[in-house]
XYZ file of N, CA, C and O in Angstrom:
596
model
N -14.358 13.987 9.531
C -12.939 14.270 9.597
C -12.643 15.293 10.693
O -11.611 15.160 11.351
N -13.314 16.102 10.885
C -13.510 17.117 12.107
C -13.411 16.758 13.428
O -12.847 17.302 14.377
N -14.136 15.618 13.316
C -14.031 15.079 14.981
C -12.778 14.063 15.203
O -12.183 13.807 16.250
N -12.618 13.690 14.215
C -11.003 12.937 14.686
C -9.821 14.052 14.827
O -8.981 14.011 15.726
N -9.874 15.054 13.813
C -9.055 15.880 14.152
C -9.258 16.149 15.476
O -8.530 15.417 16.147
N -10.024 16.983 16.248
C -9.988 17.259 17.276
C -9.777 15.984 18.133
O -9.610 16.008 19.352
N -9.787 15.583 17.857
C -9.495 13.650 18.763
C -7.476 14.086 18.994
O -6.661 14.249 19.902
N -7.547 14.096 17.455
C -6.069 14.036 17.284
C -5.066 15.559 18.401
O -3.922 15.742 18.816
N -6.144 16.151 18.431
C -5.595 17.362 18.951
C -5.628 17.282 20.317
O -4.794 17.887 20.991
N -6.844 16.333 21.013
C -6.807 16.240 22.534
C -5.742 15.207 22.771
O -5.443 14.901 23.926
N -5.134 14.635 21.699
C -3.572 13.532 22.359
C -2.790 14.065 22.140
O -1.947 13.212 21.862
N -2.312 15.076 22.027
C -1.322 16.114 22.040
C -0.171 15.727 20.682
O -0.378 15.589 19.476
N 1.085 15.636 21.507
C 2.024 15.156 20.067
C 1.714 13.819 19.798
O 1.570 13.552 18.605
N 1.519 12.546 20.931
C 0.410 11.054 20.539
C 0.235 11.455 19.240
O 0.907 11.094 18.274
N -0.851 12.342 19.253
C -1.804 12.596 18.543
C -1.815 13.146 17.159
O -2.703 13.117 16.307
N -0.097 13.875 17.126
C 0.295 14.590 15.812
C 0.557 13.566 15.410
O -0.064 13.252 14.395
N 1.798 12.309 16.083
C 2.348 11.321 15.433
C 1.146 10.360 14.620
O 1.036 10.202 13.404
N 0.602 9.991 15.320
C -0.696 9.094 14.755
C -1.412 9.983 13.192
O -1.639 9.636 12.033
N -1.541 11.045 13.861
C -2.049 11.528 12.419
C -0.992 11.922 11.132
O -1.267 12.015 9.935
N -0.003 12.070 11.653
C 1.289 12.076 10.766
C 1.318 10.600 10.118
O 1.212 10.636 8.892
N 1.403 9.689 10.510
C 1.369 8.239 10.410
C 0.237 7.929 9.099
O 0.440 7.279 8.074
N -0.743 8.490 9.446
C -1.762 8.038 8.910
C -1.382 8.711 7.448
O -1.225 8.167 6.355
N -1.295 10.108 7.840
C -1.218 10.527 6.545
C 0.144 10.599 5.675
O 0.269 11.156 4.584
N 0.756 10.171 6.126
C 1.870 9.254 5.295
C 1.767 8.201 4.692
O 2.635 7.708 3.973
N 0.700 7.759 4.926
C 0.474 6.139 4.431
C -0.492 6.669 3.480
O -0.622 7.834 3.105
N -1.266 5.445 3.089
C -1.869 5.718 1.537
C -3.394 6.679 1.970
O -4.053 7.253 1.104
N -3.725 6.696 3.336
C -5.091 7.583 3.642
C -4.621 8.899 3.677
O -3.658 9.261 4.353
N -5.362 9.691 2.878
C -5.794 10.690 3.538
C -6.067 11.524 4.597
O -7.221 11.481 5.025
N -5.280 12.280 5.130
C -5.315 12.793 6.291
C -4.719 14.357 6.717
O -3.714 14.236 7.418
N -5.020 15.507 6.512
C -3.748 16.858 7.134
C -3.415 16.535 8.689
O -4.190 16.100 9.541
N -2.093 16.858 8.814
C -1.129 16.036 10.030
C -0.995 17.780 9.916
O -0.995 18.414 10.971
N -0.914 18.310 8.963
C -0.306 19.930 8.960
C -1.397 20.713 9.585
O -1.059 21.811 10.026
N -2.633 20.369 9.711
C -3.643 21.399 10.232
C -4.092 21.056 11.712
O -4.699 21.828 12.454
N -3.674 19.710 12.027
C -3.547 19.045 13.565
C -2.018 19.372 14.037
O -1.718 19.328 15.230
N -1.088 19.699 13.038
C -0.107 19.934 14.088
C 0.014 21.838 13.595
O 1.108 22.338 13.859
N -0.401 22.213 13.335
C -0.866 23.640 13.969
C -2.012 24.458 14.244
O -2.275 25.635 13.998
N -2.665 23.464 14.857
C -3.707 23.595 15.938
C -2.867 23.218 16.794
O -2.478 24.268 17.305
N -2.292 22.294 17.318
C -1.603 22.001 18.083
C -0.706 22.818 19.020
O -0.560 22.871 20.241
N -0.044 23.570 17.726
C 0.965 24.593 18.289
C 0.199 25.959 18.640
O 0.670 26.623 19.564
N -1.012 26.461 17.938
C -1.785 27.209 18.867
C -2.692 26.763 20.148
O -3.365 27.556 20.806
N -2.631 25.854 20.307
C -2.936 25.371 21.531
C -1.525 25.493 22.888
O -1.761 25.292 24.080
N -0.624 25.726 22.534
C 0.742 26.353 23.200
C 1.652 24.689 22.906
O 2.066 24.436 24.038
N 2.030 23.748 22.155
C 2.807 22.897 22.309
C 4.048 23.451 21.587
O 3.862 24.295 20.710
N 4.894 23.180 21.785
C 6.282 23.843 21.472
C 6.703 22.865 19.928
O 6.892 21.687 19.624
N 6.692 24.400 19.176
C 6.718 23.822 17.481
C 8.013 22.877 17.288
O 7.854 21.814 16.687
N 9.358 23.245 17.803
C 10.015 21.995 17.627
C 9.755 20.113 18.179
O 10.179 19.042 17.746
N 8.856 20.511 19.309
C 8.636 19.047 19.173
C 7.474 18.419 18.775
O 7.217 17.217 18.835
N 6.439 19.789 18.153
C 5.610 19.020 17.342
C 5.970 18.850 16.021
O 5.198 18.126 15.392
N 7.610 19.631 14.956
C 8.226 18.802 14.249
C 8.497 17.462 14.343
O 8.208 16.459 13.690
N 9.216 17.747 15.461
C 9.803 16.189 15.281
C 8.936 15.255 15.593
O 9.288 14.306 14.891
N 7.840 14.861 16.328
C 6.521 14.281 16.172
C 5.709 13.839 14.892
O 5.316 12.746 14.485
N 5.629 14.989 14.476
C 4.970 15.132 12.871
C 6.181 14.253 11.643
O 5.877 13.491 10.725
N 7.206 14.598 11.961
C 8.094 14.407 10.663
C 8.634 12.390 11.192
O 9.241 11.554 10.523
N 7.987 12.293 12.785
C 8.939 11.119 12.760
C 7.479 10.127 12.058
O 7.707 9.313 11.163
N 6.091 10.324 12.573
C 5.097 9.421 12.386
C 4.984 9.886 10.668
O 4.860 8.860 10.000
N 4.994 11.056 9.857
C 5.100 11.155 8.824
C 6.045 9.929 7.865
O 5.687 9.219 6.925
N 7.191 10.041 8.473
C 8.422 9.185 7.798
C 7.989 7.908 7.896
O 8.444 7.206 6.993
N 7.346 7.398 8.585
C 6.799 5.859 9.335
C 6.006 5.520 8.474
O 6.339 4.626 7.695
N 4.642 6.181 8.361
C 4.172 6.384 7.127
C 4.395 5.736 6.077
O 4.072 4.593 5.753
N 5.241 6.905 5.305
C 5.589 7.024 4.225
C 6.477 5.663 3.652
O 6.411 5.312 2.474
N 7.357 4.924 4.726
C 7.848 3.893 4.920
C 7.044 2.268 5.006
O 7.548 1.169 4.775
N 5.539 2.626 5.452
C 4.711 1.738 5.233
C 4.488 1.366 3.145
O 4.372 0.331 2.489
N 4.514 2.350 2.912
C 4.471 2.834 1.437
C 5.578 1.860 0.604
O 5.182 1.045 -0.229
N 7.142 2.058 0.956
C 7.788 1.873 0.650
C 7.818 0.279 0.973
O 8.484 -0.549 0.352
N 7.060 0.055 1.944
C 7.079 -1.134 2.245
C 6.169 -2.607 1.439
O 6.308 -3.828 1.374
N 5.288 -1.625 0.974
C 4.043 -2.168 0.324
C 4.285 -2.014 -1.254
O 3.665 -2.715 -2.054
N 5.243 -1.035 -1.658
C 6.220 -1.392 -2.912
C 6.964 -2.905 -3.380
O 6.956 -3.559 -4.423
N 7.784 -3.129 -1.646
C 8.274 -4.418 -1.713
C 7.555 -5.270 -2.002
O 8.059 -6.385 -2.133
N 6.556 -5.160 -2.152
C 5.632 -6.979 -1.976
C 5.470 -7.016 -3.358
O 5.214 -8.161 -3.732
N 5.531 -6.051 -4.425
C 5.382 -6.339 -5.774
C 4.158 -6.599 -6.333
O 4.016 -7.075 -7.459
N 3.422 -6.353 -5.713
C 1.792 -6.176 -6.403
C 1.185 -5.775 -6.766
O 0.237 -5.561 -6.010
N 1.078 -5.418 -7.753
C 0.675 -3.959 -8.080
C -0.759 -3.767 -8.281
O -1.208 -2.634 -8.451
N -1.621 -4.959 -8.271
C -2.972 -5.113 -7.817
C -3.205 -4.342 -6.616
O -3.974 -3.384 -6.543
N -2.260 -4.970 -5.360
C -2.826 -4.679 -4.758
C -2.776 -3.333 -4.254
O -3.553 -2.723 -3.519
N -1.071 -2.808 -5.125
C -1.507 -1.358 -4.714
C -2.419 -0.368 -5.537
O -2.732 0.660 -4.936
N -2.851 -0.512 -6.711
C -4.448 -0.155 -6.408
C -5.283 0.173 -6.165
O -5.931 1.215 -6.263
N -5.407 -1.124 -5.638
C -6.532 -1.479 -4.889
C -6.556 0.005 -3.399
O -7.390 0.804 -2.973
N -5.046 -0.367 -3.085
C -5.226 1.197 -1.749
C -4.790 2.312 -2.470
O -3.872 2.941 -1.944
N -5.340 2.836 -3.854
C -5.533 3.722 -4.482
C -4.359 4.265 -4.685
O -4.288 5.351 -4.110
N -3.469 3.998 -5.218
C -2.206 4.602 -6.177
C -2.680 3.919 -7.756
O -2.546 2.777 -8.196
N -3.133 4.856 -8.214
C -3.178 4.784 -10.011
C -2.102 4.359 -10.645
O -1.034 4.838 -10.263
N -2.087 3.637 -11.458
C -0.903 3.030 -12.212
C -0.147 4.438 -13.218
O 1.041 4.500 -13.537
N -0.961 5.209 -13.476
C -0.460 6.637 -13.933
C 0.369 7.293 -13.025
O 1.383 7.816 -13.488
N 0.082 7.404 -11.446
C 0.734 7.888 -10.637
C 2.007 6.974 -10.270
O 2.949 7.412 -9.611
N 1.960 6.095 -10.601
C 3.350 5.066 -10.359
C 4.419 5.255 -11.492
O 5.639 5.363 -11.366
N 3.449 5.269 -12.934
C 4.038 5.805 -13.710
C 5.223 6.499 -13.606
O 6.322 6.241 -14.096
N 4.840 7.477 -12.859
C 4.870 9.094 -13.108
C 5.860 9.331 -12.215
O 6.606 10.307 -12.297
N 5.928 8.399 -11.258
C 6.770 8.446 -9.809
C 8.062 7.998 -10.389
O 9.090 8.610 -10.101
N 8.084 6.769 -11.344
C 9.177 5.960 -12.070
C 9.747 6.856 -12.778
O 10.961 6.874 -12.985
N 9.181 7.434 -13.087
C 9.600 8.153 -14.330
C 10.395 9.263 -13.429
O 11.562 9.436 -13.781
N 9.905 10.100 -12.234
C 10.489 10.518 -11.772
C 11.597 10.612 -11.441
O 12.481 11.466 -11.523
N 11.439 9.224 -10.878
C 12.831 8.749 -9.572
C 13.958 8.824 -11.014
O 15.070 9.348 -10.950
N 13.452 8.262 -12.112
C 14.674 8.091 -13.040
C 16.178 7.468 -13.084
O 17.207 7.772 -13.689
N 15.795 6.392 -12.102
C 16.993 6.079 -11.713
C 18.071 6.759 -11.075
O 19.259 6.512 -10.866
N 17.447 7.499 -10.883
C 18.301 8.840 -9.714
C 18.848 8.035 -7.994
O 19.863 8.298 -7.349
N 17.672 6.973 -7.639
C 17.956 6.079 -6.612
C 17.098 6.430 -5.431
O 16.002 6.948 -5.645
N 17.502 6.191 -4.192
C 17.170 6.198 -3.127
C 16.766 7.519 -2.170
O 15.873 7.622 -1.329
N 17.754 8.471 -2.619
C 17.969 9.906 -2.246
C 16.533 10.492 -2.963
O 16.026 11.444 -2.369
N 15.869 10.029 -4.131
C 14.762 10.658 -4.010
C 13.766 10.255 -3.325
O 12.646 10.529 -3.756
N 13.863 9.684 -2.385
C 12.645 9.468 -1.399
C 12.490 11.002 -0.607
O 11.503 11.439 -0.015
N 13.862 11.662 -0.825
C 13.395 13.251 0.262
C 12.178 13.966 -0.711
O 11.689 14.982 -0.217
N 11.685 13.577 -1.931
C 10.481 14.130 -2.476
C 9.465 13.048 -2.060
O 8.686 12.591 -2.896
N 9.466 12.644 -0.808
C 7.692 11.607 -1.084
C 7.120 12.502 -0.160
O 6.332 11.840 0.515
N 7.124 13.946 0.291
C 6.468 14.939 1.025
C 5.473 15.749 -0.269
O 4.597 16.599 -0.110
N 5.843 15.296 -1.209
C 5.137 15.804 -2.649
C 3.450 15.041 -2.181
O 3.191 13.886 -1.844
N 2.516 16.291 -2.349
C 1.035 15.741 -2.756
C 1.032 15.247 -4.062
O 1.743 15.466 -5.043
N -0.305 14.250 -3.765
C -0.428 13.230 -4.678
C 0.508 12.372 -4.839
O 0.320 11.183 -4.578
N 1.873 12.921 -5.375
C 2.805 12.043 -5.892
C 3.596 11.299 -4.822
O 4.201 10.292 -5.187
N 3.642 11.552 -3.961
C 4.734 11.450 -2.684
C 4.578 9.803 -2.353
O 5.605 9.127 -2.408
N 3.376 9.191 -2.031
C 3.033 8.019 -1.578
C 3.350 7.270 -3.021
O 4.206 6.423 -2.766
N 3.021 7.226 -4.424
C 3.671 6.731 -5.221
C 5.341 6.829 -5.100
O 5.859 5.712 -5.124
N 5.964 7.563 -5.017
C 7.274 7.548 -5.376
C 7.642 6.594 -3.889
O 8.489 5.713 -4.035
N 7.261 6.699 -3.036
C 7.515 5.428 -1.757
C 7.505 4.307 -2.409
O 8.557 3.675 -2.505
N 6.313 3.827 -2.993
C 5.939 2.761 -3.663
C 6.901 2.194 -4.170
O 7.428 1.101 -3.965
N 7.201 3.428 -5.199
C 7.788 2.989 -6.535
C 9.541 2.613 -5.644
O 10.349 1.705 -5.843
N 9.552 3.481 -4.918
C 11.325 2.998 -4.562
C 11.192 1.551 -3.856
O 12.193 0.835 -3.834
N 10.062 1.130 -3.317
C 10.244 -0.076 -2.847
C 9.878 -0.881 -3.894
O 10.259 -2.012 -3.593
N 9.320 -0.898 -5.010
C 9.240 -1.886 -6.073
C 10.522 -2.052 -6.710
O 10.711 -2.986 -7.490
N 11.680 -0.958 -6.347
C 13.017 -1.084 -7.357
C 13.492 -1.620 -6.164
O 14.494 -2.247 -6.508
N 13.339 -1.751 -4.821
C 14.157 -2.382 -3.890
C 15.431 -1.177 -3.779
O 16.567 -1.489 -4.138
N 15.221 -0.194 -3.406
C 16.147 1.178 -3.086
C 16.839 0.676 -1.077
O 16.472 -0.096 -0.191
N 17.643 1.408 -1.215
C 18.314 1.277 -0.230
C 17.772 1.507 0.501
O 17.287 2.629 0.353
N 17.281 0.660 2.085
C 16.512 1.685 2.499
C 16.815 1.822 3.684
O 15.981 1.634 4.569
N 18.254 2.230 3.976
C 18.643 3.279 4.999
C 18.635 4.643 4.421
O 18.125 5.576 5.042
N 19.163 4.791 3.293
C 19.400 5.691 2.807
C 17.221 6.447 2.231
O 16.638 7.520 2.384
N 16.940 5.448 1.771
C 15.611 5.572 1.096
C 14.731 6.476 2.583
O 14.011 7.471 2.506
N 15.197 5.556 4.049
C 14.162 6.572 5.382
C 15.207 7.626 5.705
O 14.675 8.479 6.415
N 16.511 7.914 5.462
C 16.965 9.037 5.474
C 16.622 9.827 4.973
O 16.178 10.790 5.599
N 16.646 9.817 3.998
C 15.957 11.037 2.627
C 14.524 11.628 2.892
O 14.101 12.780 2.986
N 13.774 10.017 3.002
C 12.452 10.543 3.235
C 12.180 11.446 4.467
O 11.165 12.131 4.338
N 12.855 11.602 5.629
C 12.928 11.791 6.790
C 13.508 12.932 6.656
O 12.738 13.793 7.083
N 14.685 13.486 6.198
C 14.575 14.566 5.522
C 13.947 15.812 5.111
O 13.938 16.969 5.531
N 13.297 15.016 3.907
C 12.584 15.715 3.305
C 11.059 16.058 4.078
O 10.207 16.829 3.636
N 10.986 15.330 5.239
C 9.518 15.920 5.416
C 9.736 16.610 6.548
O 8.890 17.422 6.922
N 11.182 16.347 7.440
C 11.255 17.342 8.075
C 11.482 18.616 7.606
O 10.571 19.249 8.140
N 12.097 19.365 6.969
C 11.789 20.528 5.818
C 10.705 21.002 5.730
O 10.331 22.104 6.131
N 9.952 19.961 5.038
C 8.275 20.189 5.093
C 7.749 20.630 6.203
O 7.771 21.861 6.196
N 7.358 20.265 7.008
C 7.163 20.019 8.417
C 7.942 21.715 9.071
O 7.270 22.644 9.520
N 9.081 21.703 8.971
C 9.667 22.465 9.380
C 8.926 24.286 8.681
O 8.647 25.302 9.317
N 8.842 24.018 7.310
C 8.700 25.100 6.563
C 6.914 25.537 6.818
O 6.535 26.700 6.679
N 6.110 24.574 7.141
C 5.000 24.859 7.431
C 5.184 25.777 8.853
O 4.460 26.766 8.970
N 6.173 25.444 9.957
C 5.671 25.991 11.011
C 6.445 27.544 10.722
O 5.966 28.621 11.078
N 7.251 27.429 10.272
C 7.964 28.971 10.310
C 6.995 29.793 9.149
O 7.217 31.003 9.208
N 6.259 29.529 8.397
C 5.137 30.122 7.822
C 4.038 30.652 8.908
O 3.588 31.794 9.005
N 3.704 29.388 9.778
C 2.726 29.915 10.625
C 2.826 30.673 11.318
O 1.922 31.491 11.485
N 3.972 30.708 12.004
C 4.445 31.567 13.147
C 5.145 32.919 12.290
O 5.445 33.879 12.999
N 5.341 33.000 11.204
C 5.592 34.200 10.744
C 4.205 35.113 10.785
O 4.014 36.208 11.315
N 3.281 34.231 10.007
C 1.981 35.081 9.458
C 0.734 34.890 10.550
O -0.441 35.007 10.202
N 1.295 34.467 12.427
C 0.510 34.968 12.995
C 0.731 36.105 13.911
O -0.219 36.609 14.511
């Protein structure tokens, strides 16, 4: 995992987006520790937000996408626990689309994508929210960093 990070870090924002991407989707991946390396490497934290939060949202939208197909085999199979779908349903609560600005949630985040695309959620509104919400994220990580260096 070490050496892709640094992979990810010699493509600069490329390189945040891709790993943002990735780890929006159902793998495993910190996009948060490649995109601040990044920014101590001198790249300018607003556009490694918006880098991070756009391949993040893309992501996360693959998710939502793989909800639609209704399979729940097969999601699974790319490791969302039927407990964690559960749990996401239970969440969303019929609350709708607007909770996609929580799929920046660990663990739970890639379920609740899921789950809004298995209810068929709006999904202008569903990549607004999500997009949103991880810019926040995204956002709140760097003003941490740059506070506490």
């Amino acid at each position: 995992m070490e050496a892709f990070t640094e992979f990810m870090l010699n493509w600069g924002y490329g390189g945040l987006f891709l790993s943002a991407l990735i780890a929006g989707s159902i793998f495993p991946m910190s996009s948060e520790a490649v995109m601040v390396g990044l920014i101590a490497l001198g790249l300018h934290p607003v556009g490694c937000v918006v880098a991070a939060t756009l391949g993040n949202t893309l992501g996360g939208m693959t998710c939502y996408w793989i909800g639609t197909l209704g399979k729940r085999e097969w999601i699974q199979r790319l490791g969302i626990k039927e407990e964690q779908l559960a749990k996401a349903t239970r969440f969303l609560g019929g609350r709708g689309a607007w909770m996609a600005f929580f799929s920046f949630l660990p663990t739970i985040g890639e379920a609740i994508a899921v789950a809004l695309g298995l209810m068929r959620s709006n999904r202008p509104i569903t990549f607004t929210a999500m997009l949103l919400g991880k810019a926040v994220r995204y956002a709140a990580i760097v003003v941490v960093y740059l506070f506490f260096t």
